[in-house]
Amino acid sequence: MTDLYPSRVADQPTWLERKDPVVHSPWHSESPLSQAQHEVFERDGFLVLQNVFEEDEIAALQAEMNRLRGMPPTLDAETIVAEPASGALRSIFAIHRQSALIGRLASDERLVSIAKHILGDEVYIHQSRLNYKPGFDGKEFYWHSDFETWHTEDGMPRMRAISMSVQLVDNFEFNGPLMLMPGSHKTYVTCVGETPEDHYKQSLRKQEYGVPDRESLARLAEQHGIAAPTGPAGSVVIFDCNTMHGSNGNITPYPRANAFMVYNAESNALQAPFAAQTPRPEFIGAREHTERLVPVRGSLAEQVRAA
């Protein structure tokens, strides 16, 4: 397959124009987003939704978050990622397969309908994880475009995937919230450096390859600015796969945590990696996408009551 977005193959970074639509469906009166929301996502490459979930649903998600933080023995040890210095829990991957409630969240009609609208296709989960940024010990996630990594290391051919971050605790401007550069999704910044073997083992803890150069980041920030959405638990941040984003470390007592789902279009199934010797493991980038998401309606709390 022709590589439309080559990266990690040259000794100097370049800027490439996006070759794919941002929103693959036209807006109409039955769309799951308002016309204004549709246009904001097209323009900025991200959208923040509040009041998506009811209080009992948020409480159920928080209880599950706390249960999983205890690392029950049912978790696959390979999917657990610790902070590089403190050893504190950083992420649990493939969480929609290891938690019935998070699996139900990933299939929730309120989220899936938006994913299908933006991507213009049936969708499946490319990646899921719980991100924990504990008070005092939560380290930064450096600036990056998810698509650059998914393309080079997983073999995702086109920019036809989105992320949804469901905030599980209140996000403040001071506890390391997600930061995004509005409009950066329309430019692809290539990265320098050949992908090391089994790079994922290091990059999940601290990414060093697939990181844009500082000059490009400075230029993007000057052109687009930086936004740091905050909001109460239950807010949802939706962002395009190529939106430049990152987050600061958390030195406050207030933890930050989110359930993170990546929806990929079925027509955008993974190929061979474009700049890595072997693809990353299935728990990081799903290659056997047999789990077409059928939207489920109703309260998440019903999942808890039925368990």
CSV table of C-alpha atoms in Angstrom, one decimal:
chain,number,residue,atom,x,y,z
A,1,MET,CA,0.0,0.0,0.0
A,2,THR,CA,1.2,3.5,-0.8
A,3,ASP,CA,2.4,5.4,2.2
A,4,LEU,CA,0.5,8.7,2.2
A,5,TYR,CA,1.9,9.8,5.5
A,6,PRO,CA,5.6,8.8,5.6
A,7,SER,CA,7.3,9.4,8.9
A,8,ARG,CA,10.5,8.2,10.7
A,9,VAL,CA,12.2,7.7,7.3
A,10,ALA,CA,14.1,11.0,6.9
A,11,ASP,CA,16.7,12.9,8.9
A,12,GLN,CA,14.6,16.1,8.9
A,13,PRO,CA,11.0,16.7,9.9
A,14,THR,CA,8.5,17.8,7.2
A,15,TRP,CA,4.9,19.1,7.3
A,16,LEU,CA,2.4,17.3,5.1
A,17,GLU,CA,-1.1,18.5,4.3
A,18,ARG,CA,-3.9,16.2,5.5
A,19,LYS,CA,-5.3,14.1,2.7
A,20,ASP,CA,-8.4,12.8,4.4
A,21,PRO,CA,-11.7,14.4,5.5
A,22,VAL,CA,-12.1,15.4,9.1
A,23,VAL,CA,-15.8,14.5,9.3
A,24,HIS,CA,-16.9,11.8,6.8
A,25,SER,CA,-20.7,12.4,7.1
A,26,PRO,CA,-22.7,15.5,6.1
A,27,TRP,CA,-24.6,17.1,8.9
A,28,HIS,CA,-28.4,16.6,8.9
A,29,SER,CA,-31.2,17.1,11.4
A,30,GLU,CA,-30.9,13.5,12.7
A,31,SER,CA,-27.2,13.7,13.3
A,32,PRO,CA,-26.0,12.8,16.9
A,33,LEU,CA,-24.2,16.2,17.0
A,34,SER,CA,-25.7,19.6,16.6
A,35,GLN,CA,-24.7,21.6,13.5
A,36,ALA,CA,-22.6,23.8,15.7
A,37,GLN,CA,-20.8,20.8,17.3
A,38,HIS,CA,-20.2,19.3,13.9
A,39,GLU,CA,-18.6,22.5,12.6
A,40,VAL,CA,-16.5,22.9,15.8
A,41,PHE,CA,-15.0,19.4,15.4
A,42,GLU,CA,-14.3,20.0,11.7
A,43,ARG,CA,-12.6,23.3,12.5
A,44,ASP,CA,-10.7,22.5,15.8
A,45,GLY,CA,-10.2,18.7,15.6
A,46,PHE,CA,-11.8,18.2,19.0
A,47,LEU,CA,-15.0,18.7,20.9
A,48,VAL,CA,-16.0,18.7,24.5
A,49,LEU,CA,-19.4,17.3,25.6
A,50,GLN,CA,-20.8,17.7,29.1
A,51,ASN,CA,-23.8,16.2,30.9
A,52,VAL,CA,-23.5,13.0,28.7
A,53,PHE,CA,-23.9,10.6,31.7
A,54,GLU,CA,-26.2,10.7,34.7
A,55,GLU,CA,-24.9,10.8,38.3
A,56,ASP,CA,-25.5,7.1,38.9
A,57,GLU,CA,-23.6,6.2,35.8
A,58,ILE,CA,-20.7,8.3,36.8
A,59,ALA,CA,-20.7,6.8,40.3
A,60,ALA,CA,-20.7,3.3,38.7
A,61,LEU,CA,-17.7,4.2,36.5
A,62,GLN,CA,-15.8,5.7,39.4
A,63,ALA,CA,-16.4,2.5,41.5
A,64,GLU,CA,-15.1,0.4,38.6
A,65,MET,CA,-12.1,2.7,38.2
A,66,ASN,CA,-11.2,2.3,41.9
A,67,ARG,CA,-11.7,-1.5,41.7
A,68,LEU,CA,-9.4,-1.8,38.7
A,69,ARG,CA,-6.8,0.5,40.4
A,70,GLY,CA,-6.4,-2.3,42.9
A,71,MET,CA,-5.2,-4.5,40.0
A,72,PRO,CA,-7.4,-7.5,40.6
A,73,PRO,CA,-5.7,-10.8,39.5
A,74,THR,CA,-8.1,-11.1,36.5
A,75,LEU,CA,-6.2,-8.3,34.7
A,76,ASP,CA,-3.7,-9.4,32.1
A,77,ALA,CA,-0.3,-8.3,33.5
A,78,GLU,CA,1.0,-7.3,30.1
A,79,THR,CA,-1.7,-4.6,29.8
A,80,ILE,CA,-0.6,-2.8,33.0
A,81,VAL,CA,1.7,0.1,32.6
A,82,ALA,CA,3.5,1.8,35.5
A,83,GLU,CA,5.0,5.3,35.8
A,84,PRO,CA,8.7,5.1,34.9
A,85,ALA,CA,10.1,6.5,38.2
A,86,SER,CA,7.5,6.0,41.0
A,87,GLY,CA,6.0,2.7,39.8
A,88,ALA,CA,2.5,4.2,40.3
A,89,LEU,CA,-0.2,2.8,38.0
A,90,ARG,CA,-0.2,4.8,34.7
A,91,SER,CA,-2.5,2.9,32.4
A,92,ILE,CA,-4.4,-0.4,31.9
A,93,PHE,CA,-4.8,-1.3,28.2
A,94,ALA,CA,-7.5,-3.4,26.5
A,95,ILE,CA,-9.8,-2.4,29.3
A,96,HIS,CA,-13.0,-2.8,27.3
A,97,ARG,CA,-12.2,-6.5,27.2
A,98,GLN,CA,-11.3,-6.8,30.8
A,99,SER,CA,-14.1,-4.9,32.4
A,100,ALA,CA,-17.8,-5.6,31.5
A,101,LEU,CA,-18.7,-2.0,32.5
A,102,ILE,CA,-16.0,-0.4,30.4
A,103,GLY,CA,-17.0,-2.7,27.5
A,104,ARG,CA,-20.5,-1.5,27.9
A,105,LEU,CA,-19.3,2.1,27.9
A,106,ALA,CA,-17.4,1.5,24.7
A,107,SER,CA,-20.6,0.3,23.1
A,108,ASP,CA,-22.8,3.0,24.5
A,109,GLU,CA,-25.1,4.5,21.8
A,110,ARG,CA,-24.3,8.0,22.9
A,111,LEU,CA,-20.6,7.5,22.0
A,112,VAL,CA,-20.9,5.0,19.1
A,113,SER,CA,-23.4,7.1,17.2
A,114,ILE,CA,-21.0,10.1,17.3
A,115,ALA,CA,-18.1,7.9,16.2
A,116,LYS,CA,-20.1,6.5,13.3
A,117,HIS,CA,-21.2,10.0,12.2
A,118,ILE,CA,-17.7,11.5,12.3
A,119,LEU,CA,-16.0,8.4,10.6
A,120,GLY,CA,-18.8,7.7,8.2
A,121,ASP,CA,-18.6,3.9,8.7
A,122,GLU,CA,-19.1,1.1,11.0
A,123,VAL,CA,-16.6,1.2,13.8
A,124,TYR,CA,-14.6,-1.0,16.1
A,125,ILE,CA,-12.3,-0.4,19.1
A,126,HIS,CA,-8.7,0.0,17.9
A,127,GLN,CA,-7.4,0.6,21.5
A,128,SER,CA,-8.9,1.2,24.9
A,129,ARG,CA,-7.3,2.0,28.3
A,130,LEU,CA,-7.8,3.5,31.7
A,131,ASN,CA,-5.4,6.4,32.3
A,132,TYR,CA,-4.5,7.2,35.9
A,133,LYS,CA,-2.6,10.4,36.7
A,134,PRO,CA,-2.3,10.1,40.5
A,135,GLY,CA,-1.8,13.1,42.7
A,136,PHE,CA,1.9,14.1,43.1
A,137,ASP,CA,3.2,11.2,41.0
A,138,GLY,CA,1.4,11.5,37.7
A,139,LYS,CA,3.9,12.2,34.9
A,140,GLU,CA,3.3,14.1,31.7
A,141,PHE,CA,2.3,12.7,28.3
A,142,TYR,CA,4.5,14.6,25.8
A,143,TRP,CA,3.1,16.3,22.7
A,144,HIS,CA,2.2,13.9,19.9
A,145,SER,CA,-0.2,13.0,17.1
A,146,ASP,CA,-1.7,9.6,17.8
A,147,PHE,CA,-2.0,8.9,14.1
A,148,GLU,CA,1.7,9.2,13.6
A,149,THR,CA,2.3,6.3,16.0
A,150,TRP,CA,-0.8,4.3,14.8
A,151,HIS,CA,0.4,4.7,11.2
A,152,THR,CA,4.1,3.9,11.6
A,153,GLU,CA,3.9,1.2,14.3
A,154,ASP,CA,0.4,-0.3,13.9
A,155,GLY,CA,-0.2,0.2,10.1
A,156,MET,CA,-3.3,2.4,10.3
A,157,PRO,CA,-3.5,3.6,6.7
A,158,ARG,CA,-5.6,6.7,6.8
A,159,MET,CA,-6.8,9.4,9.2
A,160,ARG,CA,-10.1,7.9,9.9
A,161,ALA,CA,-10.1,7.3,13.7
A,162,ILE,CA,-11.1,9.3,16.7
A,163,SER,CA,-10.5,9.2,20.4
A,164,MET,CA,-13.0,9.6,23.2
A,165,SER,CA,-11.8,10.4,26.7
A,166,VAL,CA,-14.5,10.0,29.3
A,167,GLN,CA,-13.4,12.0,32.4
A,168,LEU,CA,-13.8,9.9,35.5
A,169,VAL,CA,-12.9,12.7,38.0
A,170,ASP,CA,-13.2,16.4,37.8
A,171,ASN,CA,-10.6,17.9,35.5
A,172,PHE,CA,-9.1,21.2,36.7
A,173,GLU,CA,-6.6,23.5,34.9
A,174,PHE,CA,-4.0,22.5,37.5
A,175,ASN,CA,-4.1,18.7,37.7
A,176,GLY,CA,-2.6,17.9,34.3
A,177,PRO,CA,-5.6,18.1,32.0
A,178,LEU,CA,-5.4,17.2,28.3
A,179,MET,CA,-4.0,20.0,26.2
A,180,LEU,CA,-4.8,20.2,22.5
A,181,MET,CA,-3.8,22.6,19.6
A,182,PRO,CA,-7.0,23.6,17.8
A,183,GLY,CA,-6.7,23.2,14.0
A,184,SER,CA,-3.4,21.2,14.2
A,185,HIS,CA,-5.3,18.1,12.9
A,186,LYS,CA,-5.0,19.5,9.3
A,187,THR,CA,-1.2,19.2,9.3
A,188,TYR,CA,0.8,16.1,9.6
A,189,VAL,CA,4.2,16.6,11.2
A,190,THR,CA,6.6,13.8,10.4
A,191,CYS,CA,9.1,12.6,13.0
A,192,VAL,CA,12.7,11.7,12.9
A,193,GLY,CA,14.4,8.5,14.2
A,194,GLU,CA,14.0,4.9,13.2
A,195,THR,CA,11.6,2.9,15.3
A,196,PRO,CA,13.4,0.7,17.8
A,197,GLU,CA,12.4,-3.0,18.1
A,198,ASP,CA,9.6,-3.5,20.6
A,199,HIS,CA,9.4,0.3,21.0
A,200,TYR,CA,6.0,0.0,22.8
A,201,LYS,CA,7.6,-1.4,25.9
A,202,GLN,CA,9.3,2.0,26.5
A,203,SER,CA,6.9,4.4,24.7
A,204,LEU,CA,3.9,3.4,26.9
A,205,ARG,CA,5.9,4.6,29.9
A,206,LYS,CA,7.7,7.5,28.3
A,207,GLN,CA,7.6,8.2,24.6
A,208,GLU,CA,10.9,9.3,22.9
A,209,TYR,CA,10.3,8.3,19.2
A,210,GLY,CA,7.3,9.6,17.3
A,211,VAL,CA,7.7,12.9,19.2
A,212,PRO,CA,7.6,16.0,17.0
A,213,ASP,CA,10.6,18.3,17.0
A,214,ARG,CA,10.5,21.4,19.2
A,215,GLU,CA,10.6,23.9,16.3
A,216,SER,CA,7.5,22.3,14.7
A,217,LEU,CA,5.7,22.3,18.1
A,218,ALA,CA,6.5,26.0,18.6
A,219,ARG,CA,5.2,26.8,15.1
A,220,LEU,CA,2.0,24.9,15.6
A,221,ALA,CA,1.4,26.5,19.0
A,222,GLU,CA,2.0,30.0,17.5
A,223,GLN,CA,-0.4,29.3,14.7
A,224,HIS,CA,-3.1,27.5,16.6
A,225,GLY,CA,-2.7,28.2,20.3
A,226,ILE,CA,-3.3,25.6,23.1
A,227,ALA,CA,-6.6,24.7,24.7
A,228,ALA,CA,-6.9,22.7,27.9
A,229,PRO,CA,-10.6,21.7,28.4
A,230,THR,CA,-11.7,21.2,31.9
A,231,GLY,CA,-15.0,19.9,33.3
A,232,PRO,CA,-16.7,17.7,35.8
A,233,ALA,CA,-16.5,14.0,35.9
A,234,GLY,CA,-18.6,12.5,33.1
A,235,SER,CA,-17.4,15.0,30.5
A,236,VAL,CA,-16.3,13.6,27.2
A,237,VAL,CA,-13.5,15.0,25.1
A,238,ILE,CA,-13.6,13.8,21.5
A,239,PHE,CA,-10.6,14.4,19.3
A,240,ASP,CA,-9.3,13.6,15.8
A,241,CYS,CA,-6.5,11.1,15.5
A,242,ASN,CA,-4.1,13.7,14.1
A,243,THR,CA,-4.8,16.5,16.7
A,244,MET,CA,-1.6,17.5,18.4
A,245,HIS,CA,-2.1,16.9,22.1
A,246,GLY,CA,-0.3,16.1,25.4
A,247,SER,CA,-0.6,16.9,29.1
A,248,ASN,CA,1.5,18.2,32.0
A,249,GLY,CA,2.5,16.2,35.0
A,250,ASN,CA,0.3,16.3,38.1
A,251,ILE,CA,2.0,17.7,41.2
A,252,THR,CA,-1.3,18.5,42.9
A,253,PRO,CA,-3.1,16.2,45.5
A,254,TYR,CA,-6.0,15.9,43.0
A,255,PRO,CA,-5.8,12.8,40.8
A,256,ARG,CA,-6.9,12.8,37.2
A,257,ALA,CA,-8.3,9.7,35.5
A,258,ASN,CA,-10.1,8.9,32.3
A,259,ALA,CA,-11.5,6.0,30.3
A,260,PHE,CA,-10.1,6.2,26.8
A,261,MET,CA,-11.5,4.6,23.7
A,262,VAL,CA,-10.2,4.8,20.1
A,263,TYR,CA,-12.8,4.2,17.4
A,264,ASN,CA,-11.5,3.2,14.0
A,265,ALA,CA,-13.5,2.9,10.8
A,266,GLU,CA,-13.9,-0.7,9.6
A,267,SER,CA,-12.7,0.4,6.1
A,268,ASN,CA,-9.5,1.7,7.8
A,269,ALA,CA,-8.3,-1.7,9.1
A,270,LEU,CA,-4.7,-2.1,10.0
A,271,GLN,CA,-2.1,-3.1,7.4
A,272,ALA,CA,1.6,-3.9,7.9
A,273,PRO,CA,3.4,-1.2,9.9
A,274,PHE,CA,4.7,1.6,7.8
A,275,ALA,CA,7.9,2.3,9.8
A,276,ALA,CA,8.4,-0.6,12.2
A,277,GLN,CA,9.7,-4.1,11.8
A,278,THR,CA,6.7,-5.8,13.5
A,279,PRO,CA,3.3,-4.5,14.6
A,280,ARG,CA,2.6,-3.8,18.3
A,281,PRO,CA,0.6,-6.4,20.3
A,282,GLU,CA,-3.1,-6.8,19.9
A,283,PHE,CA,-3.8,-5.2,23.3
A,284,ILE,CA,-2.4,-1.9,22.0
A,285,GLY,CA,-3.6,-2.0,18.4
A,286,ALA,CA,-6.4,-4.4,17.4
A,287,ARG,CA,-5.7,-6.2,14.2
A,288,GLU,CA,-8.4,-8.9,14.6
A,289,HIS,CA,-11.3,-6.4,14.5
A,290,THR,CA,-14.1,-8.9,14.7
A,291,GLU,CA,-15.9,-6.8,17.4
A,292,ARG,CA,-18.1,-4.5,15.3
A,293,LEU,CA,-19.7,-2.3,17.9
A,294,VAL,CA,-23.5,-2.6,18.0
A,295,PRO,CA,-24.8,0.5,19.8
A,296,VAL,CA,-26.4,-0.2,23.2
A,297,ARG,CA,-29.0,2.1,24.7
A,298,GLY,CA,-29.9,2.6,28.3
A,299,SER,CA,-28.2,3.5,31.5
A,300,LEU,CA,-24.7,2.2,32.3
A,301,ALA,CA,-25.9,1.6,35.9
A,302,GLU,CA,-28.1,-1.2,34.5
A,303,GLN,CA,-24.9,-3.1,33.7
A,304,VAL,CA,-24.0,-2.9,37.4
A,305,ARG,CA,-27.4,-3.9,38.6
A,306,ALA,CA,-27.4,-6.9,36.2
A,307,ALA,CA,-24.0,-8.1,37.2
